[in-house]
mmCIF file of C-alpha atoms in Angstrom:
data_model
loop_
_atom_site.group_PDB
_atom_site.id
_atom_site.type_symbol
_atom_site.label_atom_id
_atom_site.label_comp_id
_atom_site.label_asym_id
_atom_site.label_seq_id
_atom_site.Cartn_x
_atom_site.Cartn_y
_atom_site.Cartn_z
ATOM 1 C CA MET A 201 0.000 0.000 0.000
ATOM 2 C CA LEU A 202 1.190 3.502 -0.802
ATOM 3 C CA ASP A 203 0.713 6.403 1.569
ATOM 4 C CA GLU A 204 -1.135 9.495 0.369
ATOM 5 C CA ARG A 205 2.086 11.353 -0.478
ATOM 6 C CA ALA A 206 3.398 8.531 -2.669
ATOM 7 C CA ARG A 207 -0.004 8.143 -4.383
ATOM 8 C CA ARG A 208 -0.110 11.856 -5.144
ATOM 9 C CA LEU A 209 3.389 11.872 -6.604
ATOM 10 C CA LEU A 210 2.751 8.743 -8.695
ATOM 11 C CA LYS A 211 -0.476 10.228 -10.059
ATOM 12 C CA THR A 212 1.302 13.466 -10.913
ATOM 13 C CA LEU A 213 4.187 11.640 -12.581
ATOM 14 C CA ILE A 214 1.878 9.582 -14.785
ATOM 15 C CA GLU A 215 -0.246 12.587 -15.749
ATOM 16 C CA ARG A 216 2.860 14.602 -16.692
ATOM 17 C CA TYR A 217 4.330 11.712 -18.672
ATOM 18 C CA VAL A 218 1.071 11.134 -20.552
ATOM 19 C CA ALA A 219 0.861 14.841 -21.374
ATOM 20 C CA ASP A 220 4.487 15.430 -22.393
ATOM 21 C CA GLY A 221 5.956 12.021 -23.251
ATOM 22 C CA LEU A 222 9.143 12.932 -21.344
ATOM 23 C CA PRO A 223 10.656 11.363 -18.221
ATOM 24 C CA VAL A 224 9.589 13.302 -15.141
ATOM 25 C CA GLY A 225 12.196 14.561 -12.686
ATOM 26 C CA SER A 226 11.914 15.390 -8.992
ATOM 27 C CA ARG A 227 11.826 19.144 -9.621
ATOM 28 C CA ALA A 228 8.834 18.852 -11.970
ATOM 29 C CA LEU A 229 7.062 16.536 -9.534
ATOM 30 C CA SER A 230 7.563 18.978 -6.698
ATOM 31 C CA LYS A 231 6.159 21.790 -8.851
ATOM 32 C CA TYR A 232 3.081 20.041 -10.295
ATOM 33 C CA SER A 233 2.056 17.869 -7.351
ATOM 34 C CA GLY A 234 1.112 20.831 -5.165
ATOM 35 C CA LEU A 235 2.936 19.216 -2.246
ATOM 36 C CA ASP A 236 5.334 21.290 -0.165
ATOM 37 C CA LEU A 237 8.225 18.836 -0.356
ATOM 38 C CA SER A 238 11.938 19.244 -0.802
ATOM 39 C CA ALA A 239 13.594 17.793 -3.877
ATOM 40 C CA ALA A 240 15.402 15.308 -1.646
ATOM 41 C CA THR A 241 12.119 14.051 -0.173
ATOM 42 C CA VAL A 242 10.634 13.686 -3.659
ATOM 43 C CA ARG A 243 13.687 11.711 -4.767
ATOM 44 C CA ASN A 244 13.309 9.391 -1.794
ATOM 45 C CA VAL A 245 9.638 8.728 -2.615
ATOM 46 C CA MET A 246 10.534 8.146 -6.277
ATOM 47 C CA ALA A 247 13.165 5.621 -5.189
ATOM 48 C CA ASP A 248 10.495 3.762 -3.182
ATOM 49 C CA LEU A 249 8.119 3.807 -6.173
ATOM 50 C CA GLU A 250 10.872 2.454 -8.381
ATOM 51 C CA GLU A 251 11.686 -0.289 -5.896
ATOM 52 C CA ASN A 252 8.001 -1.290 -5.976
ATOM 53 C CA GLY A 253 8.160 -1.587 -9.776
ATOM 54 C CA LEU A 254 5.733 1.281 -10.399
ATOM 55 C CA ILE A 255 8.179 3.581 -12.201
ATOM 56 C CA ALA A 256 11.489 3.117 -13.985
ATOM 57 C CA SER A 257 14.484 5.205 -14.927
ATOM 58 C CA PRO A 258 15.445 5.354 -18.627
ATOM 59 C CA HIS A 259 19.192 5.093 -19.152
ATOM 60 C CA THR A 260 19.331 8.481 -20.893
ATOM 61 C CA SER A 261 17.568 10.535 -18.253
ATOM 62 C CA ALA A 262 17.501 11.283 -14.552
ATOM 63 C CA GLY A 263 13.702 11.409 -14.729
ATOM 64 C CA ARG A 264 11.283 8.511 -14.295
ATOM 65 C CA VAL A 265 8.553 6.944 -16.455
ATOM 66 C CA PRO A 266 5.621 4.717 -15.444
ATOM 67 C CA THR A 267 5.848 0.953 -15.849
ATOM 68 C CA SER A 268 2.897 -1.240 -16.876
ATOM 69 C CA ARG A 269 2.468 -2.031 -13.190
ATOM 70 C CA GLY A 270 2.420 1.691 -12.433
ATOM 71 C CA TYR A 271 -0.253 2.301 -15.057
ATOM 72 C CA ARG A 272 -2.299 -0.574 -13.611
ATOM 73 C CA PHE A 273 -2.146 0.921 -10.106
ATOM 74 C CA PHE A 274 -3.045 4.322 -11.566
ATOM 75 C CA VAL A 275 -6.061 2.977 -13.470
ATOM 76 C CA ASP A 276 -7.319 0.865 -10.564
ATOM 77 C CA SER A 277 -6.708 3.270 -7.671
ATOM 78 C CA LEU A 278 -5.916 6.828 -8.747
ATOM 79 C CA LEU A 279 -7.844 7.556 -11.918
ATOM 80 C CA THR A 280 -10.870 9.837 -11.930
ATOM 81 C CA VAL A 281 -12.985 9.346 -15.049
ATOM 82 C CA GLU A 282 -15.208 12.239 -16.031
ATOM 83 C CA PRO A 283 -18.354 11.527 -18.096
ATOM 84 C CA LEU A 284 -18.366 12.789 -21.663
ATOM 85 C CA GLU A 285 -19.977 16.116 -22.409
ATOM 86 C CA LYS A 286 -23.573 15.924 -23.635
ATOM 87 C CA GLU A 287 -22.589 17.498 -26.969
ATOM 88 C CA LYS A 288 -20.061 14.737 -27.630
ATOM 89 C CA ILE A 289 -22.526 12.018 -26.615
ATOM 90 C CA ASP A 290 -25.127 13.497 -28.971
ATOM 91 C CA ALA A 291 -22.553 13.596 -31.776
ATOM 92 C CA ILE A 292 -21.728 9.895 -31.263
ATOM 93 C CA ALA A 293 -25.419 8.970 -31.125
ATOM 94 C CA GLY A 294 -26.021 10.867 -34.354
ATOM 95 C CA GLN A 295 -23.506 8.662 -36.136
ATOM 96 C CA LEU A 296 -25.190 5.495 -34.870
ATOM 97 C CA LEU A 297 -28.715 5.980 -36.149
ATOM 98 C CA LEU A 298 -30.788 4.659 -39.034
ATOM 99 C CA SER A 299 -28.169 2.357 -40.517
ATOM 100 C CA GLN A 300 -27.987 -1.327 -41.291
ATOM 101 C CA PRO A 301 -26.096 -3.420 -38.689
ATOM 102 C CA ARG A 302 -22.936 -3.699 -40.774
ATOM 103 C CA GLN A 303 -22.847 0.069 -41.304
ATOM 104 C CA LEU A 304 -23.409 0.669 -37.592
ATOM 105 C CA ILE A 305 -20.413 -1.544 -36.786
ATOM 106 C CA SER A 306 -18.210 0.343 -39.273
ATOM 107 C CA ASN A 307 -19.402 3.723 -37.975
ATOM 108 C CA ALA A 308 -18.660 2.699 -34.383
ATOM 109 C CA SER A 309 -15.145 1.603 -35.315
ATOM 110 C CA ARG A 310 -14.451 4.908 -37.078
ATOM 111 C CA LEU A 311 -15.895 6.885 -34.158
ATOM 112 C CA LEU A 312 -13.661 5.110 -31.651
ATOM 113 C CA SER A 313 -10.642 5.821 -33.813
ATOM 114 C CA GLY A 314 -11.531 9.444 -34.482
ATOM 115 C CA LEU A 315 -12.318 10.304 -30.873
ATOM 116 C CA SER A 316 -9.336 8.506 -29.338
ATOM 117 C CA HIS A 317 -6.820 9.221 -32.142
ATOM 118 C CA PHE A 318 -5.732 5.585 -31.905
ATOM 119 C CA ALA A 319 -7.079 2.394 -33.531
ATOM 120 C CA GLY A 320 -10.785 1.643 -33.033
ATOM 121 C CA ILE A 321 -11.990 -1.943 -33.167
ATOM 122 C CA VAL A 322 -15.453 -3.534 -33.046
ATOM 123 C CA MET A 323 -16.056 -7.258 -32.797
ATOM 124 C CA THR A 324 -18.972 -8.079 -35.080
ATOM 125 C CA PRO A 325 -21.996 -9.938 -33.684
ATOM 126 C CA ARG A 326 -21.733 -13.674 -33.959
ATOM 127 C CA ARG A 327 -23.395 -14.579 -37.229
ATOM 128 C CA ARG A 328 -26.788 -16.210 -36.878
ATOM 129 C CA VAL A 329 -26.990 -19.300 -39.068
ATOM 130 C CA PRO A 330 -30.072 -18.825 -41.303
ATOM 131 C CA LYS A 331 -32.692 -21.506 -41.857
ATOM 132 C CA ILE A 332 -33.194 -22.719 -45.422
ATOM 133 C CA ARG A 333 -36.646 -22.321 -46.999
ATOM 134 C CA GLN A 334 -35.937 -23.608 -50.504
ATOM 135 C CA ILE A 335 -33.185 -25.289 -52.516
ATOM 136 C CA GLU A 336 -33.184 -25.546 -56.302
ATOM 137 C CA PHE A 337 -30.859 -26.785 -59.058
ATOM 138 C CA VAL A 338 -31.035 -25.074 -62.465
ATOM 139 C CA SER A 339 -29.119 -26.374 -65.494
ATOM 140 C CA LEU A 340 -27.160 -23.624 -67.269
ATOM 141 C CA SER A 341 -25.176 -25.774 -69.694
ATOM 142 C CA GLU A 342 -23.996 -29.343 -70.069
ATOM 143 C CA LYS A 343 -21.700 -29.245 -67.000
ATOM 144 C CA ARG A 344 -22.732 -26.014 -65.249
ATOM 145 C CA ILE A 345 -25.514 -25.967 -62.672
ATOM 146 C CA LEU A 346 -26.845 -23.045 -60.662
ATOM 147 C CA LEU A 347 -27.551 -23.792 -56.991
ATOM 148 C CA ILE A 348 -30.213 -21.475 -55.536
ATOM 149 C CA LEU A 349 -30.578 -21.235 -51.728
ATOM 150 C CA VAL A 350 -33.455 -19.214 -50.258
ATOM 151 C CA THR A 351 -33.367 -18.555 -46.504
ATOM 152 C CA ALA A 352 -36.345 -18.102 -44.206
ATOM 153 C CA ASP A 353 -35.477 -14.367 -44.121
ATOM 154 C CA GLY A 354 -35.886 -14.162 -47.900
ATOM 155 C CA ASP A 355 -32.162 -13.882 -48.622
ATOM 156 C CA VAL A 356 -31.198 -15.558 -51.908
ATOM 157 C CA GLN A 357 -27.734 -17.040 -52.458
ATOM 158 C CA ASN A 358 -26.644 -18.315 -55.886
ATOM 159 C CA ARG A 359 -23.603 -20.506 -56.508
ATOM 160 C CA LEU A 360 -22.286 -22.112 -59.686
ATOM 161 C CA LEU A 361 -21.605 -25.854 -59.515
ATOM 162 C CA PHE A 362 -19.244 -27.818 -61.770
ATOM 163 C CA PRO A 363 -20.058 -31.400 -60.714
ATOM 164 C CA GLY A 364 -17.843 -33.127 -63.302
ATOM 165 C CA ARG A 365 -20.635 -34.725 -65.329
ATOM 166 C CA SER A 366 -23.850 -33.601 -66.997
ATOM 167 C CA TYR A 367 -27.248 -34.063 -65.394
ATOM 168 C CA THR A 368 -30.597 -34.375 -67.099
ATOM 169 C CA PRO A 369 -33.479 -32.078 -66.099
ATOM 170 C CA SER A 370 -35.242 -35.026 -64.464
ATOM 171 C CA GLU A 371 -32.162 -35.804 -62.323
ATOM 172 C CA LEU A 372 -32.007 -32.195 -61.171
ATOM 173 C CA VAL A 373 -35.697 -32.282 -60.277
ATOM 174 C CA THR A 374 -35.116 -35.497 -58.323
ATOM 175 C CA ALA A 375 -32.226 -33.925 -56.385
ATOM 176 C CA THR A 376 -34.231 -30.734 -55.726
ATOM 177 C CA ASN A 377 -37.246 -32.677 -54.486
ATOM 178 C CA TYR A 378 -35.071 -34.901 -52.295
ATOM 179 C CA LEU A 379 -33.477 -31.945 -50.483
ATOM 180 C CA ASN A 380 -36.699 -29.942 -50.157
ATOM 181 C CA GLN A 381 -38.613 -32.966 -48.882
ATOM 182 C CA HIS A 382 -36.121 -34.094 -46.260
ATOM 183 C CA PHE A 383 -34.194 -31.058 -45.085
ATOM 184 C CA ILE A 384 -36.076 -27.775 -45.518
ATOM 185 C CA GLY A 385 -36.643 -25.798 -42.308
ATOM 186 C CA GLY A 386 -33.256 -26.523 -40.765
ATOM 187 C CA ASP A 387 -30.147 -24.372 -40.878
ATOM 188 C CA PHE A 388 -27.427 -25.240 -43.347
ATOM 189 C CA GLU A 389 -25.173 -26.800 -40.698
ATOM 190 C CA HIS A 390 -27.975 -29.248 -39.901
ATOM 191 C CA ILE A 391 -28.617 -29.940 -43.597
ATOM 192 C CA ARG A 392 -24.905 -30.481 -44.256
ATOM 193 C CA SER A 393 -24.429 -33.006 -41.455
ATOM 194 C CA ARG A 394 -27.501 -35.031 -42.431
ATOM 195 C CA VAL A 395 -26.753 -35.074 -46.152
ATOM 196 C CA GLN A 396 -23.170 -36.147 -45.477
ATOM 197 C CA GLU A 397 -24.525 -39.078 -43.470
ATOM 198 C CA GLU A 398 -26.782 -40.098 -46.342
ATOM 199 C CA LEU A 399 -24.370 -39.554 -49.231
ATOM 200 C CA GLN A 400 -23.375 -43.204 -49.170
ATOM 201 C CA ARG A 401 -27.008 -44.289 -49.427
ATOM 202 C CA LEU A 402 -27.813 -41.985 -52.339
ATOM 203 C CA ARG A 403 -27.738 -43.272 -55.881
ATOM 204 C CA GLY A 404 -24.235 -42.977 -57.222
ATOM 205 C CA ASP A 405 -25.301 -40.596 -59.979
ATOM 206 C CA LEU A 406 -26.457 -38.030 -57.389
ATOM 207 C CA GLN A 407 -23.488 -38.258 -55.024
ATOM 208 C CA SER A 408 -21.204 -35.881 -56.920
ATOM 209 C CA LEU A 409 -24.012 -33.335 -57.341
ATOM 210 C CA MET A 410 -24.892 -33.405 -53.638
ATOM 211 C CA ALA A 411 -21.230 -33.160 -52.607
ATOM 212 C CA ALA A 412 -20.758 -30.110 -54.855
ATOM 213 C CA ALA A 413 -23.954 -28.562 -53.484
ATOM 214 C CA LEU A 414 -22.749 -29.042 -49.891
ATOM 215 C CA ALA A 415 -19.422 -27.352 -50.589
ATOM 216 C CA ALA A 416 -21.007 -24.416 -52.410
ATOM 217 C CA GLY A 417 -23.830 -24.005 -49.903
ATOM 218 C CA ASP A 418 -21.405 -24.047 -47.005
ATOM 219 C CA GLU A 419 -19.432 -21.215 -48.616
ATOM 220 C CA ALA A 420 -22.616 -19.225 -49.283
ATOM 221 C CA MET A 421 -23.854 -19.498 -45.683
ATOM 222 C CA GLN A 422 -20.482 -18.913 -44.003
ATOM 223 C CA GLY A 423 -19.959 -15.452 -45.508
ATOM 224 C CA PRO A 424 -16.643 -13.553 -45.395
ATOM 225 C CA ASP A 425 -14.185 -13.699 -42.513
ATOM 226 C CA ASP A 426 -15.183 -10.432 -40.868
ATOM 227 C CA ARG A 427 -15.158 -11.161 -37.157
ATOM 228 C CA TYR A 428 -14.083 -7.602 -36.399
ATOM 229 C CA VAL A 429 -13.802 -4.198 -38.053
ATOM 230 C CA ILE A 430 -10.747 -2.061 -37.299
ATOM 231 C CA SER A 431 -10.219 1.600 -38.197
ATOM 232 C CA GLY A 432 -7.451 4.131 -37.712
ATOM 233 C CA GLU A 433 -4.472 1.783 -37.692
ATOM 234 C CA ARG A 434 -2.512 4.553 -39.392
ATOM 235 C CA ASN A 435 -2.989 6.715 -36.282
ATOM 236 C CA LEU A 436 -0.482 4.438 -34.553
ATOM 237 C CA LEU A 437 2.167 5.561 -37.032
ATOM 238 C CA GLU A 438 1.997 8.974 -35.365
ATOM 239 C CA VAL A 439 2.601 7.589 -31.871
ATOM 240 C CA GLU A 440 6.192 8.327 -30.909
ATOM 241 C CA GLU A 441 6.685 5.058 -29.047
ATOM 242 C CA PHE A 442 5.810 3.117 -32.201
ATOM 243 C CA SER A 443 7.182 5.366 -34.946
ATOM 244 C CA SER A 444 10.704 4.918 -33.575
ATOM 245 C CA ASN A 445 10.392 1.121 -33.512
ATOM 246 C CA MET A 446 9.503 -0.219 -36.961
ATOM 247 C CA LYS A 447 9.919 -3.841 -35.843
ATOM 248 C CA ARG A 448 7.234 -3.356 -33.199
ATOM 249 C CA LEU A 449 4.975 -1.606 -35.710
ATOM 250 C CA ARG A 450 5.281 -4.486 -38.183
ATOM 251 C CA GLU A 451 4.428 -6.988 -35.445
ATOM 252 C CA LEU A 452 1.412 -4.901 -34.474
ATOM 253 C CA PHE A 453 0.094 -4.668 -38.031
ATOM 254 C CA ASP A 454 0.719 -8.400 -38.521
ATOM 255 C CA LEU A 455 -1.455 -8.987 -35.455
ATOM 256 C CA PHE A 456 -4.255 -6.949 -37.030
ATOM 257 C CA GLU A 457 -3.993 -9.091 -40.172
ATOM 258 C CA GLN A 458 -3.898 -12.457 -38.395
ATOM 259 C CA ARG A 459 -7.162 -11.774 -36.563
ATOM 260 C CA THR A 460 -7.221 -15.054 -34.593
ATOM 261 C CA SER A 461 -5.062 -13.906 -31.646
ATOM 262 C CA LEU A 462 -6.799 -10.555 -31.390
ATOM 263 C CA MET A 463 -10.185 -12.289 -31.497
ATOM 264 C CA GLN A 464 -9.215 -14.311 -28.407
ATOM 265 C CA LEU A 465 -8.541 -11.070 -26.551
ATOM 266 C CA LEU A 466 -11.836 -9.545 -27.699
ATOM 267 C CA ASP A 467 -13.641 -12.721 -26.630
ATOM 268 C CA LEU A 468 -12.350 -12.127 -23.083
ATOM 269 C CA SER A 469 -13.836 -8.628 -23.050
ATOM 270 C CA HIS A 470 -16.993 -10.048 -24.617
ATOM 271 C CA ARG A 471 -17.533 -11.973 -21.376
ATOM 272 C CA ALA A 472 -16.578 -9.088 -19.076
ATOM 273 C CA ASP A 473 -18.942 -6.802 -17.201
ATOM 274 C CA GLY A 474 -18.342 -3.225 -18.336
ATOM 275 C CA VAL A 475 -15.088 -1.598 -19.400
ATOM 276 C CA GLN A 476 -11.987 -3.782 -19.242
ATOM 277 C CA ILE A 477 -8.397 -2.583 -19.677
ATOM 278 C CA PHE A 478 -5.412 -4.680 -20.747
ATOM 279 C CA ILE A 479 -2.123 -2.874 -20.096
ATOM 280 C CA GLY A 480 1.093 -4.040 -21.768
ATOM 281 C CA GLY A 481 1.809 -7.725 -21.224
ATOM 282 C CA GLU A 482 -1.596 -8.312 -19.574
ATOM 283 C CA SER A 483 -3.015 -9.060 -23.038
ATOM 284 C CA GLY A 484 -0.760 -12.102 -23.396
ATOM 285 C CA LEU A 485 0.089 -10.993 -26.947
ATOM 286 C CA ALA A 486 3.719 -9.987 -27.507
ATOM 287 C CA PRO A 487 2.949 -7.328 -30.180
ATOM 288 C CA LEU A 488 0.792 -5.534 -27.587
ATOM 289 C CA ASP A 489 3.495 -5.410 -24.899
ATOM 290 C CA GLU A 490 3.767 -1.640 -25.300
ATOM 291 C CA CYS A 491 0.046 -1.116 -25.920
ATOM 292 C CA SER A 492 -3.093 -0.806 -23.888
ATOM 293 C CA VAL A 493 -6.445 -2.150 -25.060
ATOM 294 C CA VAL A 494 -9.604 -0.605 -23.590
ATOM 295 C CA THR A 495 -12.734 -2.647 -24.330
ATOM 296 C CA ALA A 496 -16.427 -2.885 -23.421
ATOM 297 C CA PRO A 497 -19.132 -5.374 -24.447
ATOM 298 C CA TYR A 498 -22.251 -4.344 -26.365
ATOM 299 C CA GLU A 499 -25.679 -5.973 -26.495
ATOM 300 C CA VAL A 500 -28.693 -6.600 -28.677
ATOM 301 C CA ASP A 501 -31.968 -7.075 -26.784
ATOM 302 C CA GLY A 502 -30.057 -7.492 -23.525
ATOM 303 C CA GLN A 503 -27.758 -10.234 -24.836
ATOM 304 C CA VAL A 504 -24.023 -9.543 -25.240
ATOM 305 C CA VAL A 505 -23.098 -10.130 -28.886
ATOM 306 C CA GLY A 506 -19.716 -8.407 -29.290
ATOM 307 C CA SER A 507 -17.307 -5.824 -27.946
ATOM 308 C CA VAL A 508 -15.820 -2.471 -28.904
ATOM 309 C CA GLY A 509 -12.369 -1.182 -28.075
ATOM 310 C CA VAL A 510 -9.456 1.162 -28.582
ATOM 311 C CA ILE A 511 -5.862 0.023 -29.125
ATOM 312 C CA GLY A 512 -3.150 2.564 -28.345
ATOM 313 C CA PRO A 513 0.103 3.047 -26.448
ATOM 314 C CA THR A 514 0.310 2.445 -22.709
ATOM 315 C CA ARG A 515 0.945 6.202 -22.528
ATOM 316 C CA MET A 516 -2.667 7.120 -23.239
ATOM 317 C CA ALA A 517 -5.064 9.453 -21.479
ATOM 318 C CA TYR A 518 -7.133 6.701 -19.838
ATOM 319 C CA GLU A 519 -9.558 9.184 -18.268
ATOM 320 C CA ARG A 520 -10.460 10.313 -21.816
ATOM 321 C CA VAL A 521 -10.440 6.949 -23.625
ATOM 322 C CA ILE A 522 -12.449 4.947 -21.052
ATOM 323 C CA PRO A 523 -15.666 7.032 -21.312
ATOM 324 C CA ILE A 524 -15.364 7.070 -25.131
ATOM 325 C CA VAL A 525 -15.320 3.262 -25.217
ATOM 326 C CA ASP A 526 -18.042 2.961 -22.581
ATOM 327 C CA ILE A 527 -20.545 5.324 -24.209
ATOM 328 C CA THR A 528 -19.878 3.959 -27.716
ATOM 329 C CA ALA A 529 -20.683 0.437 -26.485
ATOM 330 C CA LYS A 530 -23.917 1.641 -24.878
ATOM 331 C CA LEU A 531 -25.048 3.689 -27.871
ATOM 332 C CA LEU A 532 -24.192 0.861 -30.289
ATOM 333 C CA SER A 533 -26.280 -1.477 -28.099
ATOM 334 C CA SER A 534 -29.230 0.908 -28.310
ATOM 335 C CA ALA A 535 -28.897 1.401 -32.071
ATOM 336 C CA LEU A 536 -28.622 -2.318 -32.877
ATOM 337 C CA THR A 537 -31.486 -3.216 -30.537
ATOM 338 C CA TYR A 538 -33.685 -0.542 -32.144
ATOM 339 C CA GLN A 539 -32.740 -1.749 -35.633
ATOM 340 C CA ALA A 540 -33.434 -5.389 -34.712
ATOM 341 C CA ASN A 541 -36.936 -4.548 -33.470
ATOM 342 C CA SER A 542 -37.999 -2.025 -36.108
#
């Protein structure tokens, strides 16, 4: 536990470092903390803070900088978060109205980036697997067949099949009737598993057609790999801590491209209650060792379906970024719930 004097000096040091990006010396701490302390006393307190792993001394300076542990103590115990001004909340809400879900997700990502000046990220809602209302095969040429899938929502997906042999109109009607009779009303995952079980029992002349239909239908229902939308990555090029370390920047951008590792982190925040902050190595992802990730879950009809977040340097103004993430998650929840019920 830190006494009140040490807490005050640590808070002042972190605030000065976030504002200026320069190591903070004892003279500056004495000036900005408002405490009537001698420089020697300040140096003694700074030595204690350093021994506790809360601050560190760069080799090139007599000043001190916060460590990840120091930032964590600051966020958990010293930070005062002010709510956003009503004008800013109204501006965010105005960007999250009267749009389709995908556009709302993109708008939220851009808003997070624009307001924080870092990278904004939104995990997309887990895709609901649609139920199939109708399946049809249409012959286009001797060895080209059009597969038509109609979902219960009225969405129509078309895929070209090249089954390797020609089929007569009567064979296509037989295949269409077979699928519509036995499998309509289920989602495509259900249809796929059942048809695969019965492929061996089907007449040999229909096996290749059904196998091609399964592959094409699976692709149509899966959709693109778009588990999250990220905006403002280029903002990180302007961050001094990153711009001077191109190796770290490349690792960070590779992480954005890989998606899988970052999705695991977003899944953790998906299950959290309210705003969650990963500082430095807390994320478990090496490219984020010098980053902080501030996230919050969002809902549709009271059910958590995804999360929003900001990725930036550990030297960020947490008191400014936290309410941005929090209110964006809440307003996105309201907008998506309204859209889902309208």
